[in-house]
Amino acid sequence: MKKRPIPTLVPGMVTTVIPVFNRPEMLVSAVGSVLAQDYRPIEIIVADDGSTDQTPTVAEQLIEKNPDIIHYVRIENSGPGPAREAGRVIAKGEFIQYLDSDDRLLPNKFADQLAALNQHPDCDIAYGITRLVDEQGTVISEPFKWTDRKIDALFPGLLVDRWWCTHTPLYRRSLTDQIGPWCDMRWSQDWEYDARAGALGAKLVHCPTLVSEHVHHAGVRQTSGADWGRDPVRLRNRFDLLTTLWKNATKAGLPGEAQERQHFARWCFRIARQCGAVGLKSESAELLRVAKKASGQGVGSRGLAAYSAVGKMLGSRVTGRLATWLENYRVRPGKSTMNQSFEGQVGEQE
């Protein structure tokens, strides 16, 4: 196979990678929000994930108007991770911005976040405040998730939730080169990506300004119609995410007393029960093992021990179904150890 030439890095340039699948109108809005940036030089790479509608034609029209800024790459439909990767490997920018095609950047984003990175050369990622809006631009929640908080590192917070949106951070190219390729997970690939950044000890700097908008719309998102607790495909994806989060959290040097560990242990325990109920025996067993490690002797350790004992007698499928039935119909679920970032806000978790 012929090796792809390494792109020449342009100092100071920000490359925005926009994966898109069958969203021509939204693509125009997303690209427009990048072109409206107060900062230059910029580059936009539209990474088409095998669109079957007018998206390629719209992308071509955008390129005709801005041939020196916008570039196009197309792959067979593989999901947003491989699409972002197709853009990342040809990026020329010293800084990398990821933007989903249904969201928008605010004009000050690059200027504010680059100023923060210049003031803090030891930091790898700058992030600002994201707000949640509807399709008409009406503000639903400001700030959205934990983006108004000053947080110095990705872990241990990532064990609770991906507490920002894909478009919130701006990465140094030097960090994205270390993180490596995007994975091919259909869901939560952005969470997995930042987990690897966290394992590298990436340092964050916060900008106290609004920098992007997460758009809550009626169109299709990857999480639309998701029944995470019953679908084996989605549960395997969740298994991959949880085990990857734990692996990278331990690489990052997770404190033993971190409250986030207890939240994560409960989460693994719940998904382990759901995996067991649909016959994912090995995944259920591994998640129980991870939950025990995360919990130590903390919240839920007795429940974990009791569930494991019953599972040995009845099998993971019967035990998982029984536990799920009890949780849904007979027993109120326990109080969450920590609140997730999106609770009480309209929109998608991922």
PDB file of N, CA, C and O in Angstrom, residues 85-141:
ATOM      1  N   GLU A  85     -10.808  10.764  11.141  1.00  0.00           N
ATOM      2  CA  GLU A  85      -9.427  10.335  10.914  1.00  0.00           C
ATOM      3  C   GLU A  85      -8.978  10.652   9.488  1.00  0.00           C
ATOM      4  O   GLU A  85      -7.824  11.054   9.268  1.00  0.00           O
ATOM      5  N   ALA A  86      -9.880  10.484   8.527  1.00  0.00           N
ATOM      6  CA  ALA A  86      -9.547  10.806   7.142  1.00  0.00           C
ATOM      7  C   ALA A  86      -9.195  12.281   6.992  1.00  0.00           C
ATOM      8  O   ALA A  86      -8.353  12.652   6.168  1.00  0.00           O
ATOM      9  N   GLY A  87      -9.839  13.119   7.795  1.00  0.00           N
ATOM     10  CA  GLY A  87      -9.503  14.541   7.780  1.00  0.00           C
ATOM     11  C   GLY A  87      -8.251  14.848   8.568  1.00  0.00           C
ATOM     12  O   GLY A  87      -7.417  15.663   8.150  1.00  0.00           O
ATOM     13  N   ARG A  88      -8.090  14.204   9.692  1.00  0.00           N
ATOM     14  CA  ARG A  88      -6.937  14.484  10.563  1.00  0.00           C
ATOM     15  C   ARG A  88      -5.613  14.222   9.861  1.00  0.00           C
ATOM     16  O   ARG A  88      -4.660  14.996   9.996  1.00  0.00           O
ATOM     17  N   VAL A  89      -5.538  13.132   9.112  1.00  0.00           N
ATOM     18  CA  VAL A  89      -4.255  12.741   8.527  1.00  0.00           C
ATOM     19  C   VAL A  89      -3.808  13.658   7.387  1.00  0.00           C
ATOM     20  O   VAL A  89      -2.643  13.616   6.985  1.00  0.00           O
ATOM     21  N   ILE A  90      -4.712  14.482   6.862  1.00  0.00           N
ATOM     22  CA  ILE A  90      -4.311  15.416   5.809  1.00  0.00           C
ATOM     23  C   ILE A  90      -4.306  16.862   6.306  1.00  0.00           C
ATOM     24  O   ILE A  90      -4.072  17.789   5.530  1.00  0.00           O
ATOM     25  N   ALA A  91      -4.559  17.054   7.594  1.00  0.00           N
ATOM     26  CA  ALA A  91      -4.614  18.407   8.158  1.00  0.00           C
ATOM     27  C   ALA A  91      -3.240  19.062   8.136  1.00  0.00           C
ATOM     28  O   ALA A  91      -2.225  18.431   8.426  1.00  0.00           O
ATOM     29  N   LYS A  92      -3.216  20.345   7.835  1.00  0.00           N
ATOM     30  CA  LYS A  92      -1.970  21.118   7.812  1.00  0.00           C
ATOM     31  C   LYS A  92      -1.819  22.013   9.037  1.00  0.00           C
ATOM     32  O   LYS A  92      -0.776  22.640   9.227  1.00  0.00           O
ATOM     33  N   GLY A  93      -2.854  22.113   9.843  1.00  0.00           N
ATOM     34  CA  GLY A  93      -2.840  23.067  10.937  1.00  0.00           C
ATOM     35  C   GLY A  93      -1.975  22.670  12.117  1.00  0.00           C
ATOM     36  O   GLY A  93      -1.812  21.488  12.425  1.00  0.00           O
ATOM     37  N   GLU A  94      -1.461  23.680  12.797  1.00  0.00           N
ATOM     38  CA  GLU A  94      -0.742  23.480  14.054  1.00  0.00           C
ATOM     39  C   GLU A  94      -1.712  23.181  15.187  1.00  0.00           C
ATOM     40  O   GLU A  94      -1.333  22.653  16.224  1.00  0.00           O
ATOM     41  N   PHE A  95      -2.982  23.519  14.955  1.00  0.00           N
ATOM     42  CA  PHE A  95      -4.046  23.287  15.930  1.00  0.00           C
ATOM     43  C   PHE A  95      -5.201  22.575  15.230  1.00  0.00           C
ATOM     44  O   PHE A  95      -5.459  22.828  14.050  1.00  0.00           O
ATOM     45  N   ILE A  96      -5.879  21.706  15.969  1.00  0.00           N
ATOM     46  CA  ILE A  96      -6.941  20.884  15.382  1.00  0.00           C
ATOM     47  C   ILE A  96      -8.261  21.141  16.095  1.00  0.00           C
ATOM     48  O   ILE A  96      -8.339  21.091  17.332  1.00  0.00           O
ATOM     49  N   GLN A  97      -9.287  21.406  15.292  1.00  0.00           N
ATOM     50  CA  GLN A  97     -10.653  21.605  15.784  1.00  0.00           C
ATOM     51  C   GLN A  97     -11.550  20.552  15.141  1.00  0.00           C
ATOM     52  O   GLN A  97     -11.527  20.375  13.915  1.00  0.00           O
ATOM     53  N   TYR A  98     -12.328  19.829  15.952  1.00  0.00           N
ATOM     54  CA  TYR A  98     -13.322  18.903  15.417  1.00  0.00           C
ATOM     55  C   TYR A  98     -14.697  19.540  15.571  1.00  0.00           C
ATOM     56  O   TYR A  98     -15.018  20.130  16.617  1.00  0.00           O
ATOM     57  N   LEU A  99     -15.513  19.434  14.545  1.00  0.00           N
ATOM     58  CA  LEU A  99     -16.846  20.039  14.560  1.00  0.00           C
ATOM     59  C   LEU A  99     -17.821  19.121  13.854  1.00  0.00           C
ATOM     60  O   LEU A  99     -17.644  18.834  12.654  1.00  0.00           O
ATOM     61  N   ASP A 100     -18.834  18.638  14.562  1.00  0.00           N
ATOM     62  CA  ASP A 100     -19.857  17.824  13.912  1.00  0.00           C
ATOM     63  C   ASP A 100     -20.716  18.712  13.012  1.00  0.00           C
ATOM     64  O   ASP A 100     -20.911  19.908  13.283  1.00  0.00           O
ATOM     65  N   SER A 101     -21.263  18.131  11.977  1.00  0.00           N
ATOM     66  CA  SER A 101     -21.934  18.909  10.941  1.00  0.00           C
ATOM     67  C   SER A 101     -23.224  19.559  11.411  1.00  0.00           C
ATOM     68  O   SER A 101     -23.754  20.446  10.722  1.00  0.00           O
ATOM     69  N   ASP A 102     -23.759  19.144  12.558  1.00  0.00           N
ATOM     70  CA  ASP A 102     -25.006  19.738  13.047  1.00  0.00           C
ATOM     71  C   ASP A 102     -24.776  20.743  14.172  1.00  0.00           C
ATOM     72  O   ASP A 102     -25.739  21.162  14.832  1.00  0.00           O
ATOM     73  N   ASP A 103     -23.539  21.142  14.408  1.00  0.00           N
ATOM     74  CA  ASP A 103     -23.239  22.103  15.458  1.00  0.00           C
ATOM     75  C   ASP A 103     -22.525  23.317  14.873  1.00  0.00           C
ATOM     76  O   ASP A 103     -22.198  23.351  13.690  1.00  0.00           O
ATOM     77  N   ARG A 104     -22.244  24.323  15.727  1.00  0.00           N
ATOM     78  CA  ARG A 104     -21.676  25.567  15.221  1.00  0.00           C
ATOM     79  C   ARG A 104     -20.632  26.129  16.190  1.00  0.00           C
ATOM     80  O   ARG A 104     -20.747  25.960  17.417  1.00  0.00           O
ATOM     81  N   LEU A 105     -19.661  26.818  15.614  1.00  0.00           N
ATOM     82  CA  LEU A 105     -18.687  27.561  16.397  1.00  0.00           C
ATOM     83  C   LEU A 105     -19.115  29.026  16.456  1.00  0.00           C
ATOM     84  O   LEU A 105     -19.745  29.535  15.524  1.00  0.00           O
ATOM     85  N   LEU A 106     -18.743  29.723  17.524  1.00  0.00           N
ATOM     86  CA  LEU A 106     -18.966  31.162  17.597  1.00  0.00           C
ATOM     87  C   LEU A 106     -17.721  31.875  17.067  1.00  0.00           C
ATOM     88  O   LEU A 106     -16.602  31.343  17.142  1.00  0.00           O
ATOM     89  N   PRO A 107     -17.873  33.098  16.516  1.00  0.00           N
ATOM     90  CA  PRO A 107     -16.774  33.760  15.795  1.00  0.00           C
ATOM     91  C   PRO A 107     -15.488  33.964  16.594  1.00  0.00           C
ATOM     92  O   PRO A 107     -14.404  34.041  16.016  1.00  0.00           O
ATOM     93  N   ASN A 108     -15.590  34.040  17.896  1.00  0.00           N
ATOM     94  CA  ASN A 108     -14.428  34.324  18.747  1.00  0.00           C
ATOM     95  C   ASN A 108     -13.673  33.080  19.185  1.00  0.00           C
ATOM     96  O   ASN A 108     -12.659  33.181  19.879  1.00  0.00           O
ATOM     97  N   LYS A 109     -14.136  31.902  18.792  1.00  0.00           N
ATOM     98  CA  LYS A 109     -13.606  30.663  19.361  1.00  0.00           C
ATOM     99  C   LYS A 109     -12.097  30.521  19.185  1.00  0.00           C
ATOM    100  O   LYS A 109     -11.356  30.331  20.153  1.00  0.00           O
ATOM    101  N   PHE A 110     -11.637  30.580  17.961  1.00  0.00           N
ATOM    102  CA  PHE A 110     -10.216  30.343  17.719  1.00  0.00           C
ATOM    103  C   PHE A 110      -9.345  31.421  18.372  1.00  0.00           C
ATOM    104  O   PHE A 110      -8.310  31.120  18.968  1.00  0.00           O
ATOM    105  N   ALA A 111      -9.772  32.679  18.241  1.00  0.00           N
ATOM    106  CA  ALA A 111      -8.980  33.765  18.808  1.00  0.00           C
ATOM    107  C   ALA A 111      -8.835  33.625  20.314  1.00  0.00           C
ATOM    108  O   ALA A 111      -7.739  33.755  20.873  1.00  0.00           O
ATOM    109  N   ASP A 112      -9.939  33.318  20.996  1.00  0.00           N
ATOM    110  CA  ASP A 112      -9.909  33.205  22.455  1.00  0.00           C
ATOM    111  C   ASP A 112      -9.098  31.998  22.912  1.00  0.00           C
ATOM    112  O   ASP A 112      -8.281  32.083  23.841  1.00  0.00           O
ATOM    113  N   GLN A 113      -9.315  30.868  22.262  1.00  0.00           N
ATOM    114  CA  GLN A 113      -8.657  29.653  22.723  1.00  0.00           C
ATOM    115  C   GLN A 113      -7.181  29.621  22.349  1.00  0.00           C
ATOM    116  O   GLN A 113      -6.352  29.104  23.102  1.00  0.00           O
ATOM    117  N   LEU A 114      -6.817  30.202  21.220  1.00  0.00           N
ATOM    118  CA  LEU A 114      -5.404  30.284  20.872  1.00  0.00           C
ATOM    119  C   LEU A 114      -4.676  31.248  21.798  1.00  0.00           C
ATOM    120  O   LEU A 114      -3.517  31.012  22.163  1.00  0.00           O
ATOM    121  N   ALA A 115      -5.344  32.329  22.183  1.00  0.00           N
ATOM    122  CA  ALA A 115      -4.736  33.253  23.138  1.00  0.00           C
ATOM    123  C   ALA A 115      -4.449  32.544  24.454  1.00  0.00           C
ATOM    124  O   ALA A 115      -3.386  32.729  25.067  1.00  0.00           O
ATOM    125  N   ALA A 116      -5.383  31.691  24.877  1.00  0.00           N
ATOM    126  CA  ALA A 116      -5.190  30.936  26.122  1.00  0.00           C
ATOM    127  C   ALA A 116      -4.029  29.961  25.997  1.00  0.00           C
ATOM    128  O   ALA A 116      -3.216  29.816  26.922  1.00  0.00           O
ATOM    129  N   LEU A 117      -3.932  29.278  24.853  1.00  0.00           N
ATOM    130  CA  LEU A 117      -2.823  28.340  24.651  1.00  0.00           C
ATOM    131  C   LEU A 117      -1.482  29.060  24.575  1.00  0.00           C
ATOM    132  O   LEU A 117      -0.471  28.563  25.081  1.00  0.00           O
ATOM    133  N   ASN A 118      -1.476  30.234  23.978  1.00  0.00           N
ATOM    134  CA  ASN A 118      -0.237  31.006  23.907  1.00  0.00           C
ATOM    135  C   ASN A 118       0.202  31.489  25.288  1.00  0.00           C
ATOM    136  O   ASN A 118       1.400  31.574  25.579  1.00  0.00           O
ATOM    137  N   GLN A 119      -0.778  31.803  26.129  1.00  0.00           N
ATOM    138  CA  GLN A 119      -0.467  32.240  27.490  1.00  0.00           C
ATOM    139  C   GLN A 119      -0.067  31.073  28.382  1.00  0.00           C
ATOM    140  O   GLN A 119       0.580  31.274  29.418  1.00  0.00           O
ATOM    141  N   HIS A 120      -0.452  29.867  27.981  1.00  0.00           N
ATOM    142  CA  HIS A 120      -0.160  28.667  28.777  1.00  0.00           C
ATOM    143  C   HIS A 120       0.490  27.621  27.861  1.00  0.00           C
ATOM    144  O   HIS A 120      -0.142  26.631  27.479  1.00  0.00           O
ATOM    145  N   PRO A 121       1.754  27.805  27.507  1.00  0.00           N
ATOM    146  CA  PRO A 121       2.413  26.895  26.563  1.00  0.00           C
ATOM    147  C   PRO A 121       2.546  25.468  27.063  1.00  0.00           C
ATOM    148  O   PRO A 121       2.813  24.559  26.271  1.00  0.00           O
ATOM    149  N   ASP A 122       2.344  25.253  28.368  1.00  0.00           N
ATOM    150  CA  ASP A 122       2.409  23.898  28.915  1.00  0.00           C
ATOM    151  C   ASP A 122       1.100  23.151  28.743  1.00  0.00           C
ATOM    152  O   ASP A 122       1.025  21.944  29.025  1.00  0.00           O
ATOM    153  N   CYS A 123       0.048  23.830  28.291  1.00  0.00           N
ATOM    154  CA  CYS A 123      -1.265  23.207  28.135  1.00  0.00           C
ATOM    155  C   CYS A 123      -1.449  22.691  26.700  1.00  0.00           C
ATOM    156  O   CYS A 123      -0.956  23.278  25.742  1.00  0.00           O
ATOM    157  N   ASP A 124      -2.182  21.588  26.588  1.00  0.00           N
ATOM    158  CA  ASP A 124      -2.376  20.900  25.315  1.00  0.00           C
ATOM    159  C   ASP A 124      -3.727  21.181  24.677  1.00  0.00           C
ATOM    160  O   ASP A 124      -3.887  21.043  23.467  1.00  0.00           O
ATOM    161  N   ILE A 125      -4.709  21.537  25.504  1.00  0.00           N
ATOM    162  CA  ILE A 125      -6.080  21.749  25.033  1.00  0.00           C
ATOM    163  C   ILE A 125      -6.630  23.008  25.685  1.00  0.00           C
ATOM    164  O   ILE A 125      -6.486  23.199  26.901  1.00  0.00           O
ATOM    165  N   ALA A 126      -7.268  23.854  24.881  1.00  0.00           N
ATOM    166  CA  ALA A 126      -8.031  24.977  25.423  1.00  0.00           C
ATOM    167  C   ALA A 126      -9.509  24.699  25.173  1.00  0.00           C
ATOM    168  O   ALA A 126      -9.882  24.189  24.124  1.00  0.00           O
ATOM    169  N   TYR A 127     -10.337  25.003  26.162  1.00  0.00           N
ATOM    170  CA  TYR A 127     -11.770  24.825  25.968  1.00  0.00           C
ATOM    171  C   TYR A 127     -12.511  26.007  26.574  1.00  0.00           C
ATOM    172  O   TYR A 127     -12.013  26.673  27.494  1.00  0.00           O
ATOM    173  N   GLY A 128     -13.669  26.307  26.017  1.00  0.00           N
ATOM    174  CA  GLY A 128     -14.480  27.408  26.506  1.00  0.00           C
ATOM    175  C   GLY A 128     -15.874  26.933  26.842  1.00  0.00           C
ATOM    176  O   GLY A 128     -16.127  25.733  27.013  1.00  0.00           O
ATOM    177  N   ILE A 129     -16.797  27.865  26.905  1.00  0.00           N
ATOM    178  CA  ILE A 129     -18.167  27.560  27.310  1.00  0.00           C
ATOM    179  C   ILE A 129     -19.015  27.251  26.080  1.00  0.00           C
ATOM    180  O   ILE A 129     -18.993  27.977  25.086  1.00  0.00           O
ATOM    181  N   THR A 130     -19.745  26.150  26.157  1.00  0.00           N
ATOM    182  CA  THR A 130     -20.685  25.759  25.102  1.00  0.00           C
ATOM    183  C   THR A 130     -22.104  25.965  25.608  1.00  0.00           C
ATOM    184  O   THR A 130     -22.385  25.752  26.788  1.00  0.00           O
ATOM    185  N   ARG A 131     -22.981  26.411  24.735  1.00  0.00           N
ATOM    186  CA  ARG A 131     -24.390  26.521  25.103  1.00  0.00           C
ATOM    187  C   ARG A 131     -25.217  25.598  24.213  1.00  0.00           C
ATOM    188  O   ARG A 131     -24.814  25.259  23.098  1.00  0.00           O
ATOM    189  N   LEU A 132     -26.384  25.216  24.716  1.00  0.00           N
ATOM    190  CA  LEU A 132     -27.319  24.368  23.979  1.00  0.00           C
ATOM    191  C   LEU A 132     -28.398  25.253  23.380  1.00  0.00           C
ATOM    192  O   LEU A 132     -29.011  26.067  24.091  1.00  0.00           O
ATOM    193  N   VAL A 133     -28.636  25.113  22.066  1.00  0.00           N
ATOM    194  CA  VAL A 133     -29.646  25.916  21.382  1.00  0.00           C
ATOM    195  C   VAL A 133     -30.545  25.013  20.553  1.00  0.00           C
ATOM    196  O   VAL A 133     -30.193  23.862  20.267  1.00  0.00           O
ATOM    197  N   ASP A 134     -31.701  25.539  20.153  1.00  0.00           N
ATOM    198  CA  ASP A 134     -32.551  24.786  19.244  1.00  0.00           C
ATOM    199  C   ASP A 134     -32.234  25.188  17.802  1.00  0.00           C
ATOM    200  O   ASP A 134     -31.316  25.978  17.559  1.00  0.00           O
ATOM    201  N   GLU A 135     -32.980  24.652  16.871  1.00  0.00           N
ATOM    202  CA  GLU A 135     -32.685  24.895  15.450  1.00  0.00           C
ATOM    203  C   GLU A 135     -32.837  26.364  15.059  1.00  0.00           C
ATOM    204  O   GLU A 135     -32.224  26.824  14.096  1.00  0.00           O
ATOM    205  N   GLN A 136     -33.642  27.118  15.805  1.00  0.00           N
ATOM    206  CA  GLN A 136     -33.839  28.531  15.526  1.00  0.00           C
ATOM    207  C   GLN A 136     -32.817  29.420  16.244  1.00  0.00           C
ATOM    208  O   GLN A 136     -32.821  30.637  16.080  1.00  0.00           O
ATOM    209  N   GLY A 137     -31.953  28.796  17.053  1.00  0.00           N
ATOM    210  CA  GLY A 137     -30.937  29.554  17.770  1.00  0.00           C
ATOM    211  C   GLY A 137     -31.351  29.998  19.151  1.00  0.00           C
ATOM    212  O   GLY A 137     -30.578  30.685  19.842  1.00  0.00           O
ATOM    213  N   THR A 138     -32.554  29.626  19.575  1.00  0.00           N
ATOM    214  CA  THR A 138     -32.998  29.975  20.928  1.00  0.00           C
ATOM    215  C   THR A 138     -32.194  29.195  21.954  1.00  0.00           C
ATOM    216  O   THR A 138     -32.051  27.976  21.840  1.00  0.00           O
ATOM    217  N   VAL A 139     -31.698  29.886  22.963  1.00  0.00           N
ATOM    218  CA  VAL A 139     -30.861  29.244  23.972  1.00  0.00           C
ATOM    219  C   VAL A 139     -31.721  28.381  24.892  1.00  0.00           C
ATOM    220  O   VAL A 139     -32.698  28.853  25.483  1.00  0.00           O
ATOM    221  N   ILE A 140     -31.353  27.115  25.016  1.00  0.00           N
ATOM    222  CA  ILE A 140     -32.037  26.178  25.900  1.00  0.00           C
ATOM    223  C   ILE A 140     -31.303  26.072  27.223  1.00  0.00           C
ATOM    224  O   ILE A 140     -31.907  26.044  28.293  1.00  0.00           O
ATOM    225  N   SER A 141     -29.985  26.013  27.161  1.00  0.00           N
ATOM    226  CA  SER A 141     -29.189  25.895  28.378  1.00  0.00           C
ATOM    227  C   SER A 141     -27.836  26.578  28.166  1.00  0.00           C
ATOM    228  O   SER A 141     -27.152  26.324  27.178  1.00  0.00           O
TER     229      SER A 141
END
